[in-house]
């Protein structure tokens, strides 16, 4: 079945550092890909998404490109802030089935 | 802005009690979901519904039950709470096209069973 693998955390960075969180997927069809973020004490919220190959999703300085050839959707940000500290989830959606989530990566940004 | 609500936000209860976690959304979404979230963050789908009078079990076996009598309401019930049910429970919804549409999450209910 469909699956998502994302890098394990925790990831600890200094403010203004470059961030990459790796995400790869396995899917039989042509899924849509998502990054969700969960801030402490809250539910998940959509950060960005891409619905077809080579699409780039972007929001709040975060970017991810749907790479069909490497089955990847890595999350990047050029300069992280303390306020970006959260848990990040990669997910895929295909057809009429529930989203498949990765296990989450905790990011801590220190001043 | 997501209009999906969960109550209570926090609940501490004794073993053997019956509890119902409430979830409501005002977006008219057909699809709704319940997830159980580990302390280690991983999400486990325990129930979902694709419309009124439709419910399905998710990937993780759960002793809880759900009902979907109205589109906007998807409550989760535990008949007899146990310490192993201690967890964070997240409700979510999305429009009919589940594969590509954004899934909106509520703020969660943190349940502690003593």
Tab-separated table of C-alpha atoms in Angstrom:
chain	number	residue	atom	x	y	z
A	1	UNK	CA	0.000	0.000	0.000
A	2	UNK	CA	0.869	3.675	-0.081
A	3	UNK	CA	3.421	4.881	2.475
A	4	UNK	CA	5.409	7.931	3.515
A	5	UNK	CA	8.860	7.955	5.093
A	6	UNK	CA	10.234	11.119	6.625
A	7	UNK	CA	13.471	11.776	8.444
A	8	UNK	CA	13.448	11.107	12.136
A	9	UNK	CA	14.023	13.904	14.551
A	10	UNK	CA	14.414	15.735	16.614
A	11	UNK	CA	16.090	18.360	14.471
A	12	UNK	CA	17.713	21.216	16.373
A	13	UNK	CA	18.873	24.320	14.500
A	14	UNK	CA	20.064	27.781	15.339
A	15	UNK	CA	17.991	30.721	14.220
A	16	UNK	CA	18.603	31.685	10.557
A	17	UNK	CA	19.950	28.235	9.678
A	18	UNK	CA	18.845	26.367	6.549
A	19	UNK	CA	16.265	23.647	7.058
A	20	UNK	CA	15.690	20.447	5.109
A	21	UNK	CA	13.304	17.721	6.230
A	22	UNK	CA	13.379	14.745	3.894
A	23	UNK	CA	10.226	12.969	2.773
A	24	UNK	CA	9.923	10.086	0.322
A	25	UNK	CA	6.823	8.185	-0.663
A	26	UNK	CA	5.591	4.971	-2.214
A	27	UNK	CA	2.340	5.077	-4.154
A	28	UNK	CA	0.720	3.097	-6.927
A	29	UNK	CA	-1.014	6.046	-8.592
A	30	UNK	CA	-0.376	9.777	-8.857
A	31	UNK	CA	-0.859	11.103	-5.355
A	32	UNK	CA	-1.116	14.622	-4.053
A	33	UNK	CA	1.550	15.507	-1.490
A	34	UNK	CA	1.216	17.647	1.615
A	35	UNK	CA	3.211	19.101	4.462
A	36	UNK	CA	1.333	19.745	7.698
A	37	UNK	CA	2.637	21.549	10.779
A	38	UNK	CA	1.579	21.066	14.403
A	39	UNK	CA	2.440	23.770	16.900
A	40	UNK	CA	2.475	22.878	20.608
A	41	UNK	CA	-0.987	22.265	22.021
A	42	UNK	CA	-2.725	22.524	18.644
A	43	UNK	CA	-4.054	20.354	15.857
A	44	UNK	CA	-2.368	19.993	12.492
A	45	UNK	CA	-2.652	22.697	9.868
A	46	UNK	CA	-1.768	22.602	6.202
A	47	UNK	CA	1.585	24.212	5.426
A	48	UNK	CA	1.760	23.550	1.685
A	49	UNK	CA	0.763	21.046	-0.962
A	50	UNK	CA	1.456	19.922	-4.525
A	51	UNK	CA	-0.945	17.965	-6.675
A	52	UNK	CA	1.218	16.862	-9.618
A	53	UNK	CA	4.797	16.173	-10.579
A	54	UNK	CA	7.176	19.168	-10.684
A	55	UNK	CA	4.716	21.369	-8.792
A	56	UNK	CA	6.265	23.475	-6.070
A	57	UNK	CA	4.243	24.234	-2.962
A	58	UNK	CA	5.242	27.251	-0.889
A	59	UNK	CA	4.022	29.097	2.169
A	60	UNK	CA	5.576	31.222	4.962
A	61	UNK	CA	9.044	30.815	3.431
A	62	UNK	CA	8.776	27.017	3.270
A	63	UNK	CA	8.999	25.212	-0.076
A	64	UNK	CA	8.717	21.663	-1.342
A	65	UNK	CA	8.872	20.314	-4.901
A	66	UNK	CA	7.028	17.197	-6.027
A	67	UNK	CA	9.757	15.009	-7.596
A	68	UNK	CA	8.261	12.005	-9.304
A	69	UNK	CA	11.614	10.626	-10.478
A	70	UNK	CA	12.940	10.402	-6.912
A	71	UNK	CA	9.500	9.972	-5.257
A	72	UNK	CA	10.355	12.802	-2.891
A	73	UNK	CA	8.792	15.933	-1.422
A	74	UNK	CA	11.505	17.449	0.786
A	75	UNK	CA	10.611	20.479	2.907
A	76	UNK	CA	13.051	23.412	2.877
A	77	UNK	CA	13.338	26.846	4.401
A	78	UNK	CA	16.231	29.188	3.895
A	79	UNK	CA	16.271	30.841	7.303
A	80	UNK	CA	14.361	29.353	10.228
A	81	UNK	CA	12.993	31.317	13.156
A	82	UNK	CA	12.260	30.323	16.730
A	83	UNK	CA	8.562	30.500	15.848
A	84	UNK	CA	9.044	27.638	13.352
A	85	UNK	CA	9.592	25.208	16.224
A	86	UNK	CA	6.900	22.578	15.729
A	87	UNK	CA	6.271	19.059	14.480
A	88	UNK	CA	6.148	18.642	10.688
A	89	UNK	CA	4.238	15.856	8.939
A	90	UNK	CA	4.565	14.769	5.327
A	91	UNK	CA	1.443	13.155	3.853
A	92	UNK	CA	0.081	11.776	0.614
A	93	UNK	CA	-3.459	11.579	-0.692
A	94	UNK	CA	-4.629	9.303	-3.455
A	95	UNK	CA	-8.094	8.668	-4.778
A	96	UNK	CA	-10.909	8.296	-2.322
A	97	UNK	CA	-8.870	7.031	0.633
A	98	UNK	CA	-7.723	8.749	3.838
A	99	UNK	CA	-4.442	10.624	3.818
A	100	UNK	CA	-1.329	8.621	4.659
A	101	UNK	CA	0.928	10.459	7.116
A	102	UNK	CA	4.599	10.111	7.945
A	103	UNK	CA	5.616	9.730	11.571
A	104	UNK	CA	6.430	13.410	12.050
A	105	UNK	CA	9.666	15.322	12.590
A	106	UNK	CA	10.099	17.594	15.585
A	107	UNK	CA	11.997	20.809	14.853
A	108	UNK	CA	13.468	22.965	17.596
A	109	UNK	CA	14.977	26.324	16.680
A	110	UNK	CA	17.157	28.015	19.279
A	111	UNK	CA	17.973	31.707	19.412
B	1	UNK	CA	-9.551	29.324	8.490
B	2	UNK	CA	-10.777	25.919	9.583
B	3	UNK	CA	-14.104	25.760	11.407
B	4	UNK	CA	-13.758	22.467	13.192
B	5	UNK	CA	-14.279	22.204	16.920
B	6	UNK	CA	-13.501	19.634	19.564
B	7	UNK	CA	-14.729	19.476	23.132
B	8	UNK	CA	-13.519	19.053	25.739
B	9	UNK	CA	-9.929	20.170	25.120
B	10	UNK	CA	-8.724	18.343	28.224
B	11	UNK	CA	-10.352	15.501	30.144
B	12	UNK	CA	-9.148	13.595	33.198
B	13	UNK	CA	-11.365	10.690	34.126
B	14	UNK	CA	-11.336	7.500	36.195
B	15	UNK	CA	-11.164	3.960	34.877
B	16	UNK	CA	-14.490	2.452	33.823
B	17	UNK	CA	-16.254	5.702	33.000
B	18	UNK	CA	-18.096	6.214	29.732
B	19	UNK	CA	-16.930	9.230	27.761
B	20	UNK	CA	-17.863	10.964	24.536
B	21	UNK	CA	-15.477	13.248	22.681
B	22	UNK	CA	-17.288	15.785	20.535
B	23	UNK	CA	-16.279	16.961	17.066
B	24	UNK	CA	-18.208	19.418	14.918
B	25	UNK	CA	-17.484	21.223	11.673
B	26	UNK	CA	-19.423	24.009	9.991
B	27	UNK	CA	-17.934	23.624	6.514
B	28	UNK	CA	-20.432	21.052	5.233
B	29	UNK	CA	-17.670	18.498	4.649
B	30	UNK	CA	-18.750	14.961	3.879
B	31	UNK	CA	-15.559	13.288	5.100
B	32	UNK	CA	-14.556	13.225	8.750
B	33	UNK	CA	-11.802	11.393	10.632
B	34	UNK	CA	-10.591	10.521	14.119
B	35	UNK	CA	-6.885	10.090	14.846
B	36	UNK	CA	-5.102	8.961	17.976
B	37	UNK	CA	-1.748	10.642	18.451
B	38	UNK	CA	1.126	9.031	20.354
B	39	UNK	CA	3.234	10.989	22.819
B	40	UNK	CA	5.891	10.313	20.207
B	41	UNK	CA	3.754	12.289	17.716
B	42	UNK	CA	2.764	9.550	15.265
B	43	UNK	CA	-0.837	9.761	14.040
B	44	UNK	CA	-3.013	6.651	13.893
B	45	UNK	CA	-6.312	6.699	12.009
B	46	UNK	CA	-8.940	4.982	14.182
B	47	UNK	CA	-12.261	5.878	12.490
B	48	UNK	CA	-13.542	7.714	9.452
B	49	UNK	CA	-16.823	8.572	7.780
B	50	UNK	CA	-17.619	9.528	4.218
B	51	UNK	CA	-21.123	10.770	4.960
B	52	UNK	CA	-24.195	10.448	7.128
B	53	UNK	CA	-24.787	6.898	8.385
B	54	UNK	CA	-21.399	5.795	7.019
B	55	UNK	CA	-18.545	4.841	9.362
B	56	UNK	CA	-15.409	2.767	8.872
B	57	UNK	CA	-12.627	1.528	11.121
B	58	UNK	CA	-9.170	2.884	10.476
B	59	UNK	CA	-5.728	1.346	10.515
B	60	UNK	CA	-5.393	1.150	14.289
B	61	UNK	CA	-7.773	-1.095	16.162
B	62	UNK	CA	-9.654	0.889	18.774
B	63	UNK	CA	-12.206	0.059	21.444
B	64	UNK	CA	-13.963	3.325	20.713
B	65	UNK	CA	-17.074	3.706	18.555
B	66	UNK	CA	-18.329	6.558	16.387
B	67	UNK	CA	-21.599	7.703	14.870
B	68	UNK	CA	-22.510	10.052	12.018
B	69	UNK	CA	-26.149	11.050	12.289
B	70	UNK	CA	-25.617	14.598	11.046
B	71	UNK	CA	-23.102	15.863	8.498
B	72	UNK	CA	-21.555	18.346	10.889
B	73	UNK	CA	-21.187	16.079	13.931
B	74	UNK	CA	-18.886	13.041	14.455
B	75	UNK	CA	-18.674	12.045	18.137
B	76	UNK	CA	-16.357	9.347	19.476
B	77	UNK	CA	-17.418	7.228	22.466
B	78	UNK	CA	-15.509	5.009	24.859
B	79	UNK	CA	-17.913	2.791	26.833
B	80	UNK	CA	-15.412	2.001	29.571
B	81	UNK	CA	-12.260	4.093	29.728
B	82	UNK	CA	-8.947	2.477	30.664
B	83	UNK	CA	-5.457	3.911	31.283
B	84	UNK	CA	-4.368	2.533	27.892
B	85	UNK	CA	-6.813	5.010	26.283
B	86	UNK	CA	-4.756	7.929	27.566
B	87	UNK	CA	-3.773	9.870	24.452
B	88	UNK	CA	-4.405	12.915	22.285
B	89	UNK	CA	-7.420	12.540	19.968
B	90	UNK	CA	-7.621	14.663	16.819
B	91	UNK	CA	-10.666	15.129	14.610
B	92	UNK	CA	-10.404	16.218	10.965
B	93	UNK	CA	-12.575	16.781	7.911
B	94	UNK	CA	-12.300	17.480	4.209
B	95	UNK	CA	-14.566	17.892	1.191
B	96	UNK	CA	-15.635	15.014	-0.985
B	97	UNK	CA	-12.428	14.794	-3.029
B	98	UNK	CA	-10.339	13.273	-0.254
B	99	UNK	CA	-7.289	12.559	-2.331
B	100	UNK	CA	-6.364	16.092	-3.204
B	101	UNK	CA	-8.277	18.356	-0.872
B	102	UNK	CA	-6.870	19.859	2.269
B	103	UNK	CA	-7.754	18.059	5.478
B	104	UNK	CA	-8.710	20.432	8.299
B	105	UNK	CA	-7.954	19.500	11.890
B	106	UNK	CA	-9.548	20.433	15.177
B	107	UNK	CA	-7.404	21.463	18.167
B	108	UNK	CA	-7.564	18.018	19.766
B	109	UNK	CA	-8.748	16.500	23.038
B	110	UNK	CA	-6.117	15.365	25.498
B	111	UNK	CA	-7.559	12.444	27.457
B	112	UNK	CA	-6.045	11.094	30.662
B	113	UNK	CA	-7.544	7.996	32.258
B	114	UNK	CA	-6.453	7.353	35.818
